[in-house]
Amino acid sequence: MADMHYHDYLQLDKILNSQFPESDKQNLSAHDEMLFIIIHQTYELWFKQLHHEVDAVAAIMSKPALNDNSPELQTVVHRLNRCVTILRVLVHQIDIMETMTPMDFLDFRDMLRPASGFQSWQFKQLEAKLGLKFDNRHGKEYYTAQLRKEHVDVIKNSESNSSLLELINSWLERMPLAPSLSDDPDSFWQIYKKSYEGSLADAEKGNIQALEEIFFNIEPQTSPKESADWRTNIKQSLSSAASRAALFIMLYRGYPLLQQPFQLLNCLLEIDEQLSSWRYRHMNMVHRMIGTRIGTGGSSGKDYLKAAADKHYIFREIAQLNSFLIERRKLPALSNEMETRLGFVHQ
Ligand code: HEM
């Protein structure tokens, strides 16, 4: 058997012969079109890697129960951290794109119509795998109209599978360590509620109703308009039991058994933050590049991107749990039995 060669292993024949600037075909000079193609191809390769990581994480999280005595949770955290690092690189790649000036872009921009990054099905599928539902997308009709049917099918298929957000919800619901809910005034969550209430400023008193809705599953007494802002128009993805488990992990993350779960929740927030940074940097670059003109894909350009950036937070509900933290020194003391269960040494 012939020795493996770098060139063949990486299929460089295919990759390096996949750049065909439209301006070359039309015999017009547009130096920066090569950069434009290569940067998009690079993004798509990284999207592919992100899918590889998210699929692997979903496969582990889909198991009926994670084995706490195995490296499973650590593997999940490790791979999600890798996703975060890739996303950081994707944000920074915009620096390279911005070395192209608006006049350089105009040299070939019209040749692309109606192609647009909006048609990146890998990007939309990634959002779906993480947990963005079709109904929560900005500009639904525009979204389906711009993509090829086979790509819409791929994305819809991912939407119909359990998303990472749904898998996290089930995992949190299964968490055996969080104290259960009870009406007993001496129980953990009733003591917590009292402490939280005591920490609120007058203008925040409505938060107690939100706490009851989110963590105690109590139906709102007031209309959504009067209810706290974060509850309006957002369909809950996290159940009350999952929300309690997540809050408990955040509050007592210093205990050995909660360290990895905390890292996992933190990774999700970091993924949202990096995706959001990418959206804002992309949006500002678009504004700088085309001003207020419509995009090559026909959207309102910057306005469309701004609305999508504001709406497409996937792990918003986990981030919002931070509104319900209390000072460490006021945390309810855990029973000896609970402390033992959360530690490394079990007597
Ligand atoms: C000169 C550089 C760029 C310009 C002017 C630009 C412009 C736009 C515009 C105006 C849109 C909205 C849809 C439309 O009407 O076309 C859009 C969407 C999008 N672009 Fe770009 N883009 C650029 C570079 C990139 C790069 C390098 C990527 C990397 C993959 C990218 C990925 C996307 C994605 C994923 C969307 C959909 C976002 C969403 O729906 O939330 N774009 N772009």
mmCIF file of N, CA and C in Angstrom, residues 134-218:
data_model
loop_
_atom_site.group_PDB
_atom_site.id
_atom_site.type_symbol
_atom_site.label_atom_id
_atom_site.label_comp_id
_atom_site.label_asym_id
_atom_site.label_seq_id
_atom_site.Cartn_x
_atom_site.Cartn_y
_atom_site.Cartn_z
ATOM 1 N N PHE A 134 -38.631 26.974 14.764
ATOM 2 C CA PHE A 134 -39.100 27.737 13.606
ATOM 3 C C PHE A 134 -40.002 28.904 14.039
ATOM 4 N N ASP A 135 -40.917 28.624 14.981
ATOM 5 C CA ASP A 135 -41.868 29.662 15.403
ATOM 6 C C ASP A 135 -41.185 30.850 16.069
ATOM 7 N N ASN A 136 -40.001 30.632 16.580
ATOM 8 C CA ASN A 136 -39.298 31.740 17.250
ATOM 9 C C ASN A 136 -38.332 32.469 16.329
ATOM 10 N N ARG A 137 -38.292 32.070 15.066
ATOM 11 C CA ARG A 137 -37.368 32.738 14.137
ATOM 12 C C ARG A 137 -37.941 34.070 13.677
ATOM 13 N N HIS A 138 -37.039 35.006 13.454
ATOM 14 C CA HIS A 138 -37.484 36.287 12.916
ATOM 15 C C HIS A 138 -37.730 36.120 11.414
ATOM 16 N N GLY A 139 -38.852 36.651 10.930
ATOM 17 C CA GLY A 139 -39.132 36.627 9.487
ATOM 18 C C GLY A 139 -39.281 35.222 8.944
ATOM 19 N N LYS A 140 -40.286 34.483 9.455
ATOM 20 C CA LYS A 140 -40.421 33.061 9.101
ATOM 21 C C LYS A 140 -40.589 32.823 7.604
ATOM 22 N N GLU A 141 -41.461 33.613 6.971
ATOM 23 C CA GLU A 141 -41.758 33.373 5.553
ATOM 24 C C GLU A 141 -40.500 33.618 4.711
ATOM 25 N N TYR A 142 -39.824 34.718 5.047
ATOM 26 C CA TYR A 142 -38.597 35.055 4.321
ATOM 27 C C TYR A 142 -37.601 33.896 4.430
ATOM 28 N N TYR A 143 -37.571 33.325 5.623
ATOM 29 C CA TYR A 143 -36.637 32.244 5.922
ATOM 30 C C TYR A 143 -36.874 31.034 5.012
ATOM 31 N N THR A 144 -38.143 30.611 4.879
ATOM 32 C CA THR A 144 -38.374 29.432 4.039
ATOM 33 C C THR A 144 -38.271 29.781 2.560
ATOM 34 N N ALA A 145 -38.632 31.021 2.210
ATOM 35 C CA ALA A 145 -38.629 31.394 0.784
ATOM 36 C C ALA A 145 -37.213 31.421 0.218
ATOM 37 N N GLN A 146 -36.233 31.732 1.050
ATOM 38 C CA GLN A 146 -34.873 31.931 0.548
ATOM 39 C C GLN A 146 -34.050 30.649 0.440
ATOM 40 N N LEU A 147 -34.516 29.606 1.113
ATOM 41 C CA LEU A 147 -33.703 28.382 1.131
ATOM 42 C C LEU A 147 -34.247 27.354 0.149
ATOM 43 N N ARG A 148 -33.355 26.494 -0.342
ATOM 44 C CA ARG A 148 -33.806 25.402 -1.200
ATOM 45 C C ARG A 148 -34.640 24.422 -0.375
ATOM 46 N N LYS A 149 -35.592 23.769 -1.065
ATOM 47 C CA LYS A 149 -36.491 22.876 -0.337
ATOM 48 C C LYS A 149 -35.707 21.801 0.425
ATOM 49 N N GLU A 150 -34.681 21.236 -0.230
ATOM 50 C CA GLU A 150 -33.947 20.153 0.458
ATOM 51 C C GLU A 150 -33.238 20.681 1.716
ATOM 52 N N HIS A 151 -32.870 21.974 1.696
ATOM 53 C CA HIS A 151 -32.211 22.540 2.880
ATOM 54 C C HIS A 151 -33.231 22.826 3.983
ATOM 55 N N VAL A 152 -34.423 23.295 3.569
ATOM 56 C CA VAL A 152 -35.485 23.504 4.575
ATOM 57 C C VAL A 152 -35.790 22.167 5.240
ATOM 58 N N ASP A 153 -35.830 21.092 4.436
ATOM 59 C CA ASP A 153 -36.131 19.756 4.993
ATOM 60 C C ASP A 153 -35.063 19.330 6.008
ATOM 61 N N VAL A 154 -33.804 19.597 5.671
ATOM 62 C CA VAL A 154 -32.711 19.231 6.593
ATOM 63 C C VAL A 154 -32.902 19.970 7.921
ATOM 64 N N ILE A 155 -33.238 21.246 7.837
ATOM 65 C CA ILE A 155 -33.366 22.051 9.061
ATOM 66 C C ILE A 155 -34.598 21.605 9.852
ATOM 67 N N LYS A 156 -35.703 21.395 9.125
ATOM 68 C CA LYS A 156 -36.950 20.950 9.804
ATOM 69 C C LYS A 156 -36.715 19.602 10.492
ATOM 70 N N ASN A 157 -35.949 18.744 9.833
ATOM 71 C CA ASN A 157 -35.654 17.445 10.423
ATOM 72 C C ASN A 157 -34.898 17.626 11.754
ATOM 73 N N SER A 158 -33.926 18.528 11.748
ATOM 74 C CA SER A 158 -33.194 18.794 12.999
ATOM 75 C C SER A 158 -34.123 19.381 14.049
ATOM 76 N N GLU A 159 -35.054 20.236 13.600
ATOM 77 C CA GLU A 159 -36.004 20.828 14.560
ATOM 78 C C GLU A 159 -36.884 19.766 15.198
ATOM 79 N N SER A 160 -37.160 18.681 14.442
ATOM 80 C CA SER A 160 -38.067 17.675 14.989
ATOM 81 C C SER A 160 -37.335 16.716 15.947
ATOM 82 N N ASN A 161 -36.010 16.684 15.886
ATOM 83 C CA ASN A 161 -35.250 15.892 16.871
ATOM 84 C C ASN A 161 -35.114 16.699 18.163
ATOM 85 N N SER A 162 -34.731 16.009 19.241
ATOM 86 C CA SER A 162 -34.535 16.753 20.497
ATOM 87 C C SER A 162 -33.351 17.702 20.348
ATOM 88 N N SER A 163 -33.588 18.958 20.648
ATOM 89 C CA SER A 163 -32.496 19.942 20.561
ATOM 90 C C SER A 163 -31.629 19.843 21.815
ATOM 91 N N LEU A 164 -30.475 20.496 21.761
ATOM 92 C CA LEU A 164 -29.605 20.498 22.943
ATOM 93 C C LEU A 164 -30.356 21.106 24.130
ATOM 94 N N LEU A 165 -31.108 22.175 23.885
ATOM 95 C CA LEU A 165 -31.857 22.813 24.963
ATOM 96 C C LEU A 165 -32.854 21.829 25.589
ATOM 97 N N GLU A 166 -33.540 21.054 24.756
ATOM 98 C CA GLU A 166 -34.500 20.074 25.294
ATOM 99 C C GLU A 166 -33.785 18.961 26.068
ATOM 100 N N LEU A 167 -32.631 18.550 25.547
ATOM 101 C CA LEU A 167 -31.875 17.499 26.243
ATOM 102 C C LEU A 167 -31.373 18.000 27.593
ATOM 103 N N ILE A 168 -30.970 19.265 27.622
ATOM 104 C CA ILE A 168 -30.509 19.865 28.888
ATOM 105 C C ILE A 168 -31.680 19.924 29.874
ATOM 106 N N ASN A 169 -32.857 20.274 29.354
ATOM 107 C CA ASN A 169 -34.036 20.334 30.217
ATOM 108 C C ASN A 169 -34.285 18.963 30.873
ATOM 109 N N SER A 170 -34.248 17.890 30.062
ATOM 110 C CA SER A 170 -34.506 16.552 30.628
ATOM 111 C C SER A 170 -33.417 16.160 31.624
ATOM 112 N N TRP A 171 -32.178 16.507 31.282
ATOM 113 C CA TRP A 171 -31.063 16.169 32.179
ATOM 114 C C TRP A 171 -31.240 16.889 33.525
ATOM 115 N N LEU A 172 -31.613 18.167 33.467
ATOM 116 C CA LEU A 172 -31.813 18.922 34.713
ATOM 117 C C LEU A 172 -32.977 18.336 35.507
ATOM 118 N N GLU A 173 -34.040 17.951 34.800
ATOM 119 C CA GLU A 173 -35.203 17.376 35.501
ATOM 120 C C GLU A 173 -34.832 16.088 36.239
ATOM 121 N N ARG A 174 -33.871 15.354 35.648
ATOM 122 C CA ARG A 174 -33.481 14.073 36.266
ATOM 123 C C ARG A 174 -32.519 14.253 37.429
ATOM 124 N N MET A 175 -31.972 15.472 37.577
ATOM 125 C CA MET A 175 -30.922 15.656 38.584
ATOM 126 C C MET A 175 -31.423 15.293 39.975
ATOM 127 N N PRO A 176 -30.807 14.317 40.617
ATOM 128 C CA PRO A 176 -31.375 13.827 41.875
ATOM 129 C C PRO A 176 -31.059 14.713 43.082
ATOM 130 N N LEU A 177 -30.120 15.651 42.935
ATOM 131 C CA LEU A 177 -29.616 16.331 44.126
ATOM 132 C C LEU A 177 -30.398 17.579 44.539
ATOM 133 N N ALA A 178 -31.118 18.193 43.600
ATOM 134 C CA ALA A 178 -31.807 19.447 43.949
ATOM 135 C C ALA A 178 -32.935 19.160 44.942
ATOM 136 N N PRO A 179 -33.092 20.009 45.980
ATOM 137 C CA PRO A 179 -34.163 19.789 46.960
ATOM 138 C C PRO A 179 -35.528 19.844 46.275
ATOM 139 N N SER A 180 -36.465 19.051 46.768
ATOM 140 C CA SER A 180 -37.780 19.053 46.109
ATOM 141 C C SER A 180 -38.656 20.180 46.661
ATOM 142 N N LEU A 181 -39.742 20.392 45.935
ATOM 143 C CA LEU A 181 -40.650 21.504 46.272
ATOM 144 C C LEU A 181 -41.607 21.050 47.374
ATOM 145 N N SER A 182 -41.901 21.971 48.314
ATOM 146 C CA SER A 182 -42.839 21.624 49.387
ATOM 147 C C SER A 182 -43.474 22.916 49.906
ATOM 148 N N ASP A 183 -44.685 22.812 50.493
ATOM 149 C CA ASP A 183 -45.341 24.002 51.073
ATOM 150 C C ASP A 183 -44.812 24.301 52.473
ATOM 151 N N ASP A 184 -44.085 23.359 53.028
ATOM 152 C CA ASP A 184 -43.548 23.527 54.382
ATOM 153 C C ASP A 184 -42.663 24.777 54.439
ATOM 154 N N PRO A 185 -43.015 25.747 55.336
ATOM 155 C CA PRO A 185 -42.230 26.994 55.382
ATOM 156 C C PRO A 185 -40.750 26.767 55.716
ATOM 157 N N ASP A 186 -40.421 25.597 56.302
ATOM 158 C CA ASP A 186 -39.013 25.324 56.636
ATOM 159 C C ASP A 186 -38.277 24.589 55.517
ATOM 160 N N SER A 187 -38.971 24.342 54.416
ATOM 161 C CA SER A 187 -38.310 23.610 53.327
ATOM 162 C C SER A 187 -37.388 24.549 52.541
ATOM 163 N N PHE A 188 -36.461 23.969 51.809
ATOM 164 C CA PHE A 188 -35.420 24.739 51.137
ATOM 165 C C PHE A 188 -35.979 25.872 50.270
ATOM 166 N N TRP A 189 -36.910 25.534 49.375
ATOM 167 C CA TRP A 189 -37.330 26.551 48.393
ATOM 168 C C TRP A 189 -38.181 27.642 49.033
ATOM 169 N N GLN A 190 -38.917 27.292 50.114
ATOM 170 C CA GLN A 190 -39.707 28.342 50.789
ATOM 171 C C GLN A 190 -38.762 29.307 51.518
ATOM 172 N N ILE A 191 -37.713 28.762 52.117
ATOM 173 C CA ILE A 191 -36.724 29.635 52.789
ATOM 174 C C ILE A 191 -36.040 30.506 51.733
ATOM 175 N N TYR A 192 -35.735 29.890 50.594
ATOM 176 C CA TYR A 192 -35.048 30.626 49.525
ATOM 177 C C TYR A 192 -35.917 31.787 49.030
ATOM 178 N N LYS A 193 -37.197 31.475 48.832
ATOM 179 C CA LYS A 193 -38.122 32.503 48.335
ATOM 180 C C LYS A 193 -38.149 33.700 49.292
ATOM 181 N N LYS A 194 -38.200 33.414 50.587
ATOM 182 C CA LYS A 194 -38.246 34.482 51.601
ATOM 183 C C LYS A 194 -36.984 35.339 51.529
ATOM 184 N N SER A 195 -35.857 34.665 51.432
ATOM 185 C CA SER A 195 -34.577 35.378 51.359
ATOM 186 C C SER A 195 -34.524 36.245 50.101
ATOM 187 N N TYR A 196 -34.990 35.680 48.993
ATOM 188 C CA TYR A 196 -34.962 36.419 47.715
ATOM 189 C C TYR A 196 -35.860 37.650 47.817
ATOM 190 N N GLU A 197 -37.054 37.439 48.397
ATOM 191 C CA GLU A 197 -38.009 38.542 48.536
ATOM 192 C C GLU A 197 -37.366 39.682 49.321
ATOM 193 N N GLY A 198 -36.632 39.322 50.366
ATOM 194 C CA GLY A 198 -35.974 40.323 51.202
ATOM 195 C C GLY A 198 -34.881 41.075 50.455
ATOM 196 N N SER A 199 -34.397 40.505 49.362
ATOM 197 C CA SER A 199 -33.286 41.166 48.653
ATOM 198 C C SER A 199 -33.780 42.122 47.567
ATOM 199 N N LEU A 200 -35.103 42.161 47.338
ATOM 200 C CA LEU A 200 -35.619 42.936 46.198
ATOM 201 C C LEU A 200 -35.823 44.412 46.529
ATOM 202 N N ALA A 201 -35.492 45.269 45.583
ATOM 203 C CA ALA A 201 -35.806 46.696 45.711
ATOM 204 C C ALA A 201 -37.307 46.855 45.425
ATOM 205 N N ASP A 202 -37.890 48.002 45.824
ATOM 206 C CA ASP A 202 -39.341 48.192 45.636
ATOM 207 C C ASP A 202 -39.754 47.976 44.185
ATOM 208 N N ALA A 203 -38.952 48.492 43.268
ATOM 209 C CA ALA A 203 -39.302 48.406 41.838
ATOM 210 C C ALA A 203 -39.227 46.970 41.316
ATOM 211 N N GLU A 204 -38.670 46.083 42.124
ATOM 212 C CA GLU A 204 -38.489 44.700 41.641
ATOM 213 C C GLU A 204 -39.483 43.725 42.281
ATOM 214 N N LYS A 205 -40.441 44.245 43.047
ATOM 215 C CA LYS A 205 -41.316 43.344 43.813
ATOM 216 C C LYS A 205 -42.045 42.337 42.911
ATOM 217 N N GLY A 206 -42.291 42.717 41.654
ATOM 218 C CA GLY A 206 -42.967 41.809 40.716
ATOM 219 C C GLY A 206 -42.163 40.540 40.465
ATOM 220 N N ASN A 207 -40.879 40.583 40.788
ATOM 221 C CA ASN A 207 -40.031 39.402 40.544
ATOM 222 C C ASN A 207 -40.494 38.187 41.331
ATOM 223 N N ILE A 208 -41.193 38.435 42.454
ATOM 224 C CA ILE A 208 -41.588 37.296 43.283
ATOM 225 C C ILE A 208 -42.641 36.463 42.545
ATOM 226 N N GLN A 209 -43.501 37.175 41.769
ATOM 227 C CA GLN A 209 -44.487 36.446 40.965
ATOM 228 C C GLN A 209 -43.771 35.634 39.882
ATOM 229 N N ALA A 210 -42.752 36.245 39.281
ATOM 230 C CA ALA A 210 -41.982 35.527 38.251
ATOM 231 C C ALA A 210 -41.305 34.300 38.863
ATOM 232 N N LEU A 211 -40.767 34.471 40.081
ATOM 233 C CA LEU A 211 -40.115 33.325 40.744
ATOM 234 C C LEU A 211 -41.115 32.181 40.940
ATOM 235 N N GLU A 212 -42.330 32.537 41.376
ATOM 236 C CA GLU A 212 -43.347 31.485 41.600
ATOM 237 C C GLU A 212 -43.719 30.801 40.291
ATOM 238 N N GLU A 213 -43.832 31.609 39.232
ATOM 239 C CA GLU A 213 -44.193 31.023 37.929
ATOM 240 C C GLU A 213 -43.101 30.081 37.433
ATOM 241 N N ILE A 214 -41.859 30.560 37.516
ATOM 242 C CA ILE A 214 -40.758 29.793 36.917
ATOM 243 C C ILE A 214 -40.381 28.571 37.760
ATOM 244 N N PHE A 215 -40.260 28.775 39.063
ATOM 245 C CA PHE A 215 -39.708 27.688 39.893
ATOM 246 C C PHE A 215 -40.786 26.870 40.601
ATOM 247 N N PHE A 216 -41.949 27.499 40.877
ATOM 248 C CA PHE A 216 -42.983 26.786 41.630
ATOM 249 C C PHE A 216 -44.138 26.373 40.727
ATOM 250 N N ASN A 217 -44.019 26.729 39.436
ATOM 251 C CA ASN A 217 -45.049 26.356 38.458
ATOM 252 C C ASN A 217 -46.418 26.902 38.828
ATOM 253 N N ILE A 218 -46.455 28.098 39.424
ATOM 254 C CA ILE A 218 -47.747 28.684 39.806
ATOM 255 C C ILE A 218 -48.208 29.592 38.670
#
